[in-house]
mmCIF file of C-alpha atoms in Angstrom:
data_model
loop_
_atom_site.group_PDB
_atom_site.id
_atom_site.type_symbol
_atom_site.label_atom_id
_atom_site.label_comp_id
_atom_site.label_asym_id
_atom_site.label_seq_id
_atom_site.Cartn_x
_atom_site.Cartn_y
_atom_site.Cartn_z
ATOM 1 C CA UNK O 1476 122.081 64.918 146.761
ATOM 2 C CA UNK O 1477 122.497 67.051 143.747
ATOM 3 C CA UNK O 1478 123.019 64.688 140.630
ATOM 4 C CA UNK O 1479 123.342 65.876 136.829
ATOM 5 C CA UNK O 1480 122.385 63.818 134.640
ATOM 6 C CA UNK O 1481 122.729 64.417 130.340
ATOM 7 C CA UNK O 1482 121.260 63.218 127.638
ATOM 8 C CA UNK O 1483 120.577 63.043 123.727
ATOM 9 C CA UNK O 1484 123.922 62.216 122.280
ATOM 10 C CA UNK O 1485 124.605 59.859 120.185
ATOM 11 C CA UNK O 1486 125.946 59.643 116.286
ATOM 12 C CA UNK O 1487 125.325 62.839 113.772
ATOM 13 C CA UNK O 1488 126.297 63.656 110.782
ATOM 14 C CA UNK O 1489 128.195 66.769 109.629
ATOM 15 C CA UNK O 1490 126.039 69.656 109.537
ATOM 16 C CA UNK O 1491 123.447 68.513 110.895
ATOM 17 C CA UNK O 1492 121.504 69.363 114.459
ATOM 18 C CA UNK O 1493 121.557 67.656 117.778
ATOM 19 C CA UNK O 1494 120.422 68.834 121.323
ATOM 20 C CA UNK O 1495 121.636 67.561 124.563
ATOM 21 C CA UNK O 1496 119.760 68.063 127.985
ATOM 22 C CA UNK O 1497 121.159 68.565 131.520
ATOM 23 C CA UNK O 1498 118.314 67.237 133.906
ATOM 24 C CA UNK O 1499 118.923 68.533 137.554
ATOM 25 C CA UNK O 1500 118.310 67.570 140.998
ATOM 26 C CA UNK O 1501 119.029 68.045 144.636
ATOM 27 C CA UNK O 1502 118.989 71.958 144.660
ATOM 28 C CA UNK O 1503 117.667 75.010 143.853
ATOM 29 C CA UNK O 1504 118.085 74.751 140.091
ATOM 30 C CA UNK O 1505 116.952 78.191 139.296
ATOM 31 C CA UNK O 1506 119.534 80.057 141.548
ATOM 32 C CA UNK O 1507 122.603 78.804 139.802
ATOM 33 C CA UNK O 1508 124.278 79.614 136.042
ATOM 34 C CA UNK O 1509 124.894 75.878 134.424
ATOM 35 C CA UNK O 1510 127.788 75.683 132.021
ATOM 36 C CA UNK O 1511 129.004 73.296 129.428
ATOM 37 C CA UNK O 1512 132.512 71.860 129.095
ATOM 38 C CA UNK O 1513 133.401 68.969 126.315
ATOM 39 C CA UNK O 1514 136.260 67.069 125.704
ATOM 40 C CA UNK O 1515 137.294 64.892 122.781
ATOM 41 C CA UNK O 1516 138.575 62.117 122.969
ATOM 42 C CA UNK O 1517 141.683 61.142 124.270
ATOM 43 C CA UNK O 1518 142.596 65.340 124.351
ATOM 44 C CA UNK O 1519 141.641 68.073 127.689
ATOM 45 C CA UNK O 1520 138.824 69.909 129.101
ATOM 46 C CA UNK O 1521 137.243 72.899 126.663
ATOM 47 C CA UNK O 1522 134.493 75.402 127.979
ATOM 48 C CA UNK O 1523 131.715 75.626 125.960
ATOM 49 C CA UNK O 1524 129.391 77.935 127.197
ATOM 50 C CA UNK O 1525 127.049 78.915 129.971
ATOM 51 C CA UNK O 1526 123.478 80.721 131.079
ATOM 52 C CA UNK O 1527 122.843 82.991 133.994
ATOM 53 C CA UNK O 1528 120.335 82.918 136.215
ATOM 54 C CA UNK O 1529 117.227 84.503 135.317
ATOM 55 C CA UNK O 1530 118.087 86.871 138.143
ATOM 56 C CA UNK O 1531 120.590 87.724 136.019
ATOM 57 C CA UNK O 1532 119.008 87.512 132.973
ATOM 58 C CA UNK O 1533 119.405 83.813 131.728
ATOM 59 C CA UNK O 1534 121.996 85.700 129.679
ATOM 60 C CA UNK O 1535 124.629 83.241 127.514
ATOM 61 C CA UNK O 1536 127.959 83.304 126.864
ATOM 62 C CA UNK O 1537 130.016 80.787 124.597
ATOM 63 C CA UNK O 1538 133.349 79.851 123.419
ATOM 64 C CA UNK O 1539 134.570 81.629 120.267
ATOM 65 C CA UNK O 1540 134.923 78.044 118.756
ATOM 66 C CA UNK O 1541 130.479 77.190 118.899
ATOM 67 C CA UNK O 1542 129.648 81.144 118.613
ATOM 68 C CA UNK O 1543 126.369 81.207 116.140
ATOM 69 C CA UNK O 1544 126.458 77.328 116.163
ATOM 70 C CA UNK O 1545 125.622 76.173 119.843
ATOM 71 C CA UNK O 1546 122.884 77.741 122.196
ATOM 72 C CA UNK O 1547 122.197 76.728 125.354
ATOM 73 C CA UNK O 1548 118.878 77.352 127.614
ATOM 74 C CA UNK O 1549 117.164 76.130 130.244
ATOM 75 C CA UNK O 1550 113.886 75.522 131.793
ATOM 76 C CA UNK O 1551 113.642 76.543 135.452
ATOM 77 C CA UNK O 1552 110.340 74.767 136.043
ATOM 78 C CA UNK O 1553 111.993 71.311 134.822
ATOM 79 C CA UNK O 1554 115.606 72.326 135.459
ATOM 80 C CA UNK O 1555 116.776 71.442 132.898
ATOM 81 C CA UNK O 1556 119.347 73.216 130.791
ATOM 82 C CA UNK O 1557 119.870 72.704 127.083
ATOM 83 C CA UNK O 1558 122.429 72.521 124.482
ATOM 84 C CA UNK O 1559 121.637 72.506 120.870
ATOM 85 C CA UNK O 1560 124.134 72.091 118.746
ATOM 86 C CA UNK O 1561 123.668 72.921 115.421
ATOM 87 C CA UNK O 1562 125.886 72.721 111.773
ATOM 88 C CA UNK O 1563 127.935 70.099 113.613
ATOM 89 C CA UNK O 1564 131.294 69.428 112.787
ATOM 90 C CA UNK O 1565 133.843 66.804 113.020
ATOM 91 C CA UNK O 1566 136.118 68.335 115.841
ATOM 92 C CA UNK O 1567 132.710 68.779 117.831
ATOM 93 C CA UNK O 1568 132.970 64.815 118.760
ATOM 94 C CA UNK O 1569 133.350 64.918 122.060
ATOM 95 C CA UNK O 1570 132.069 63.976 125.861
ATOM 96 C CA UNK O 1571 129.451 67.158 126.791
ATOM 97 C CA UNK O 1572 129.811 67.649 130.644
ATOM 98 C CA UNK O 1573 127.044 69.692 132.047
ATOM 99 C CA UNK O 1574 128.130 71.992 135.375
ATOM 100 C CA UNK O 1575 126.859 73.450 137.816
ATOM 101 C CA UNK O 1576 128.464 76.946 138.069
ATOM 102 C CA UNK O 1577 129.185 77.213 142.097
ATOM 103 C CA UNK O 1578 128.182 80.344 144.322
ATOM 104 C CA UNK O 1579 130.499 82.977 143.129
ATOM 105 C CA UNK O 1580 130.159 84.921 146.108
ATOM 106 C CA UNK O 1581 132.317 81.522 147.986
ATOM 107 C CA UNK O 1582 133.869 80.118 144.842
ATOM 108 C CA UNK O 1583 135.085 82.794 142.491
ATOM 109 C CA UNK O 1584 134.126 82.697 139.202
ATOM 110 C CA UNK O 1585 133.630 80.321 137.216
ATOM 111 C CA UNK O 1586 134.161 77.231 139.420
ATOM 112 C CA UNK O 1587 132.040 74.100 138.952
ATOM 113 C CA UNK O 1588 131.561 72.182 141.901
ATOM 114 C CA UNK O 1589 128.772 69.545 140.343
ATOM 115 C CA UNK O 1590 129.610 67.782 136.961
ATOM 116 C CA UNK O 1591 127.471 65.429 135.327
ATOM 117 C CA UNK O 1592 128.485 61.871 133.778
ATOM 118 C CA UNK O 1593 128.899 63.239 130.436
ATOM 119 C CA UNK O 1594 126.951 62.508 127.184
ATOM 120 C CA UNK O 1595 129.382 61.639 123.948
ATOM 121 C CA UNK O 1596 128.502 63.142 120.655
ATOM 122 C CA UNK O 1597 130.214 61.658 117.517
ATOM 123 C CA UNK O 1598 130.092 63.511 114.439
ATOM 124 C CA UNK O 1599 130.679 61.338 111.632
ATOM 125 C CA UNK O 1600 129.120 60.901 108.260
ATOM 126 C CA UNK R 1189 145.336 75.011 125.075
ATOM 127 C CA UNK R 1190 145.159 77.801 127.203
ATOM 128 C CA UNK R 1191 146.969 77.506 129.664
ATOM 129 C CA UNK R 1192 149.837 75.371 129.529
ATOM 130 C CA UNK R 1193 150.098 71.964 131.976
ATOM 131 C CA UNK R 1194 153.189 69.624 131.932
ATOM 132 C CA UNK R 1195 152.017 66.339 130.130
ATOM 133 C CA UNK R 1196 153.051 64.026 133.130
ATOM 134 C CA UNK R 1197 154.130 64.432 136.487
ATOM 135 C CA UNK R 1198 155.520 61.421 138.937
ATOM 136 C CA UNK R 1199 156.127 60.404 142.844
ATOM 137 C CA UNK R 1200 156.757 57.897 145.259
ATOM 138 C CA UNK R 1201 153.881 56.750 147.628
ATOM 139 C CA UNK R 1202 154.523 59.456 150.811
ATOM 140 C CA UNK R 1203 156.066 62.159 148.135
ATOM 141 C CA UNK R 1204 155.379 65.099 147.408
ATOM 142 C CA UNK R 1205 154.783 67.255 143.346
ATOM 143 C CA UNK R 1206 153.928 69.923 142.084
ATOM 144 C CA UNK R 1207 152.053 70.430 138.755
ATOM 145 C CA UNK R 1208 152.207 73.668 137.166
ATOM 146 C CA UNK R 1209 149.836 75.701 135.025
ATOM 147 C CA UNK R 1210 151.158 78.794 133.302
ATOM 148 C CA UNK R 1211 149.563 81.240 131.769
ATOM 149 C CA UNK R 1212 149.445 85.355 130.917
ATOM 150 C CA UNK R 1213 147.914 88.481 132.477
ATOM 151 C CA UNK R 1214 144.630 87.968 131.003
ATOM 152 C CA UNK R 1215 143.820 84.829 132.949
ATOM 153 C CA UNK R 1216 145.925 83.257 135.602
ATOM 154 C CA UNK R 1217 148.259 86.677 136.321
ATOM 155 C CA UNK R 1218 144.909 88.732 135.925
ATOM 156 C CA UNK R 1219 142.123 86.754 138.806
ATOM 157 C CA UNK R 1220 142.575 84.723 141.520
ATOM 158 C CA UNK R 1221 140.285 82.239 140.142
ATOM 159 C CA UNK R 1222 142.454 79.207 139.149
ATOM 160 C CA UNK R 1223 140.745 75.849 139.912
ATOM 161 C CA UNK R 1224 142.140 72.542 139.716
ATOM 162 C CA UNK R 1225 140.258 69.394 138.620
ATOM 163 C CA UNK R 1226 141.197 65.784 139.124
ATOM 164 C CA UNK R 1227 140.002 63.447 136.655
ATOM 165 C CA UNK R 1228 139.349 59.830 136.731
ATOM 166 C CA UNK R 1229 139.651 57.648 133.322
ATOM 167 C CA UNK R 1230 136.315 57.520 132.148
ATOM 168 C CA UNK R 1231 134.945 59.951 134.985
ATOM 169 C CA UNK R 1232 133.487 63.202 135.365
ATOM 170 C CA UNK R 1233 136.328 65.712 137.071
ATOM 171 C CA UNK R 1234 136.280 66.695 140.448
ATOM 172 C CA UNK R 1235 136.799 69.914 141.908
ATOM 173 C CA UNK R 1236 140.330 69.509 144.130
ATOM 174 C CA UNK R 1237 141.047 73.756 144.713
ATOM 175 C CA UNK R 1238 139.028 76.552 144.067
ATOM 176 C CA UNK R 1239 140.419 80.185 143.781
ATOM 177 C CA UNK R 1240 144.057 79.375 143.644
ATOM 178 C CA UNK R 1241 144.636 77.650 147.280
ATOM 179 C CA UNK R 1242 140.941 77.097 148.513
ATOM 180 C CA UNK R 1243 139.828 73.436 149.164
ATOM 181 C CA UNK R 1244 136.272 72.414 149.173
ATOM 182 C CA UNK R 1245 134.781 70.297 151.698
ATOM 183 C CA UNK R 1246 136.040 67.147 151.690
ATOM 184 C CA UNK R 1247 139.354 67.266 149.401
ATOM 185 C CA UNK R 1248 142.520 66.292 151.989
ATOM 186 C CA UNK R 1249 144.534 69.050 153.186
ATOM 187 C CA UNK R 1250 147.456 67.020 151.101
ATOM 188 C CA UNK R 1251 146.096 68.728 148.207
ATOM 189 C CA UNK R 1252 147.107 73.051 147.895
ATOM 190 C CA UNK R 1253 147.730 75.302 145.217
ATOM 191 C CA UNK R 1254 149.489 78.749 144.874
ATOM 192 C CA UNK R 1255 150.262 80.939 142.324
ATOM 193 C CA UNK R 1256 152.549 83.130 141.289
ATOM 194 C CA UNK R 1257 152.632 85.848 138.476
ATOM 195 C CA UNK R 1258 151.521 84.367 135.517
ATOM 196 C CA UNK R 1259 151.493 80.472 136.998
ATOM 197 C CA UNK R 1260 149.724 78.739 138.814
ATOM 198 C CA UNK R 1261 150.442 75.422 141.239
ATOM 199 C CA UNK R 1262 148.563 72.326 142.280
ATOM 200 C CA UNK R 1263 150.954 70.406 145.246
ATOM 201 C CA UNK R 1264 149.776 67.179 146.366
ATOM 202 C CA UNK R 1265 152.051 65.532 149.378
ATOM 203 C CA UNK R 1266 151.709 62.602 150.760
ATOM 204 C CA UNK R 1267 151.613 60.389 147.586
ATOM 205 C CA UNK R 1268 148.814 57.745 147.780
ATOM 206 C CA UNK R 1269 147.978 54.900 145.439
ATOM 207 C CA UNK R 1270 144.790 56.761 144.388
ATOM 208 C CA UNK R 1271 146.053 60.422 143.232
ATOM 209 C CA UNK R 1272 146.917 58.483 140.439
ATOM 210 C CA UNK R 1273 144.792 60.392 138.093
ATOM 211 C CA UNK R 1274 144.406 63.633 135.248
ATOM 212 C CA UNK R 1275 144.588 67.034 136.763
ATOM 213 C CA UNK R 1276 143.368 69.909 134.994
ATOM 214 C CA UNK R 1277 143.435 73.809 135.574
ATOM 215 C CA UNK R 1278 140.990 76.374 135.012
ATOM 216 C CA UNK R 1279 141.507 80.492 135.250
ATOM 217 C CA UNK R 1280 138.473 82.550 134.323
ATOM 218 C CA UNK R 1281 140.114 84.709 131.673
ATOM 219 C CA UNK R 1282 137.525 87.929 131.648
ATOM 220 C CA UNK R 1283 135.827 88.331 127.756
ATOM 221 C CA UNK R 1284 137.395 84.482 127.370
ATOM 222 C CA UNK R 1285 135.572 83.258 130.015
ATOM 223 C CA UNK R 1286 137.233 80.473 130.744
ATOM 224 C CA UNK R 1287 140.205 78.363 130.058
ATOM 225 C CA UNK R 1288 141.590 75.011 130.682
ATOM 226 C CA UNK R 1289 144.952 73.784 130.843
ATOM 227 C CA UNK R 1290 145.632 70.483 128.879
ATOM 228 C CA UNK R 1291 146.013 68.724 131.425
ATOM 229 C CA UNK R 1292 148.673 66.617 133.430
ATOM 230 C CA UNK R 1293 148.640 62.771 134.258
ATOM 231 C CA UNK R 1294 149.948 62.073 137.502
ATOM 232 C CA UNK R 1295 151.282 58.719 137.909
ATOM 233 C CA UNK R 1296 152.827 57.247 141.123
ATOM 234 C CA UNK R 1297 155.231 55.121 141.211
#
């Protein structure tokens, strides 16, 4: 059974740092790109980012709105991916859903067919 | 957002609607990768169509999309008690990425 399962938020202040993991099961972790979508409260989906494959680099992209603030990374051999947030602000509170990016050869692009439970971040001083 | 979803949408148990998701010719006009996401209160979404009309394993044939130009369509028929729920689109949108719509509650009535 794949499962996704996040972890690390909690309350931040403004500016300051906070990482969130994505701890994977139930497939071949390395083989897939893993995204990350949020959503504030109360308000719609927003894509955050993603990494590639190492096959294809482990390569990142991101959302114009957490370029040069967010990163995301992962480790293969735990697979895990990562999201570190840093210079946080207020309109970055929000539930962090980690996805699994499905086979884009079957799926097209950019379709996630696994989602995680969510982790909420509140940025608040 | 985006793309742009009607706020609500309604039926009768056994009914049919249709939620739309419009866009431009850099996303939904541009691929034929709209998805469609159903969304619990307090749940994760769920994948519902995949490349404008493709269903995954397991989501009832009630559910199908289509698309058009610049918009895209999510029709669920048959009404039941638990469509009740948010629906959200996705179109990759090249250099974007990817963008959402902001979403549509279904309610039924």
């Amino acid at each position: 059974e794949v499962q996704l399962v996040e972890s690390g938020g909690g309350l931040v202040h403004p500016g300051r740092s906070l990482r969130l993991s994505c701890t994977s099961s139930g497939f071949n972790f390395g083989v897939y790109a893993m995204n990350w979508v949020r959503q504030a409260p109360g308000k719609g989906l927003e894509w955050v980012g993603l990494i590639r494959s190492h096959r294809f680099g482990a390569t990142t992209e991101y959302a114009a709105s957490v370029k040069g603030r967010f990163t995301i990374s992962r480790d293969d051999s735990r697979a895990i991916a990562y999201l570190q947030m840093n210079s946080l602000k207020s309109e970055d509170t929000a539930v962090y859903y980690c996805c699994r990016e499905a086979d884009r050869y079957h799926y097209g692009r950019l379709t996630f067919d696994y989602w995680g439970q969510g982790a909420l971040i509140t940025v608040s001083s | 957002s985006a793309l742009t979803q009607p706020p609500s949408a309604s039926g009768s148990p056994g009914q049919s609607v249709t939620i739309s998701c419009t866009g431009t010719s850099s996303d939904v006009g541009g691929y034929d990768y709209v998805s469609w996401y159903q969304q619990y209160p307090g749940k994760a979404p769920k994948l519902m169509i995949y490349e404008v009309n493709k269903r995954p394993s397991g989501v009832p044939d009630r559910f199908s999309g289509s698309k058009s130009d610049n918009t895209a369509s999510l029709t669920v028929s048959g009404l039941q008690a638990d469509d009740e729920a948010d629906y959200y689109c996705s179109s990759y949108a090249g250099l974007r990425n990817l963008v959402f719509g902001g979403g549509t509650r279904l309610t039924v009535l």
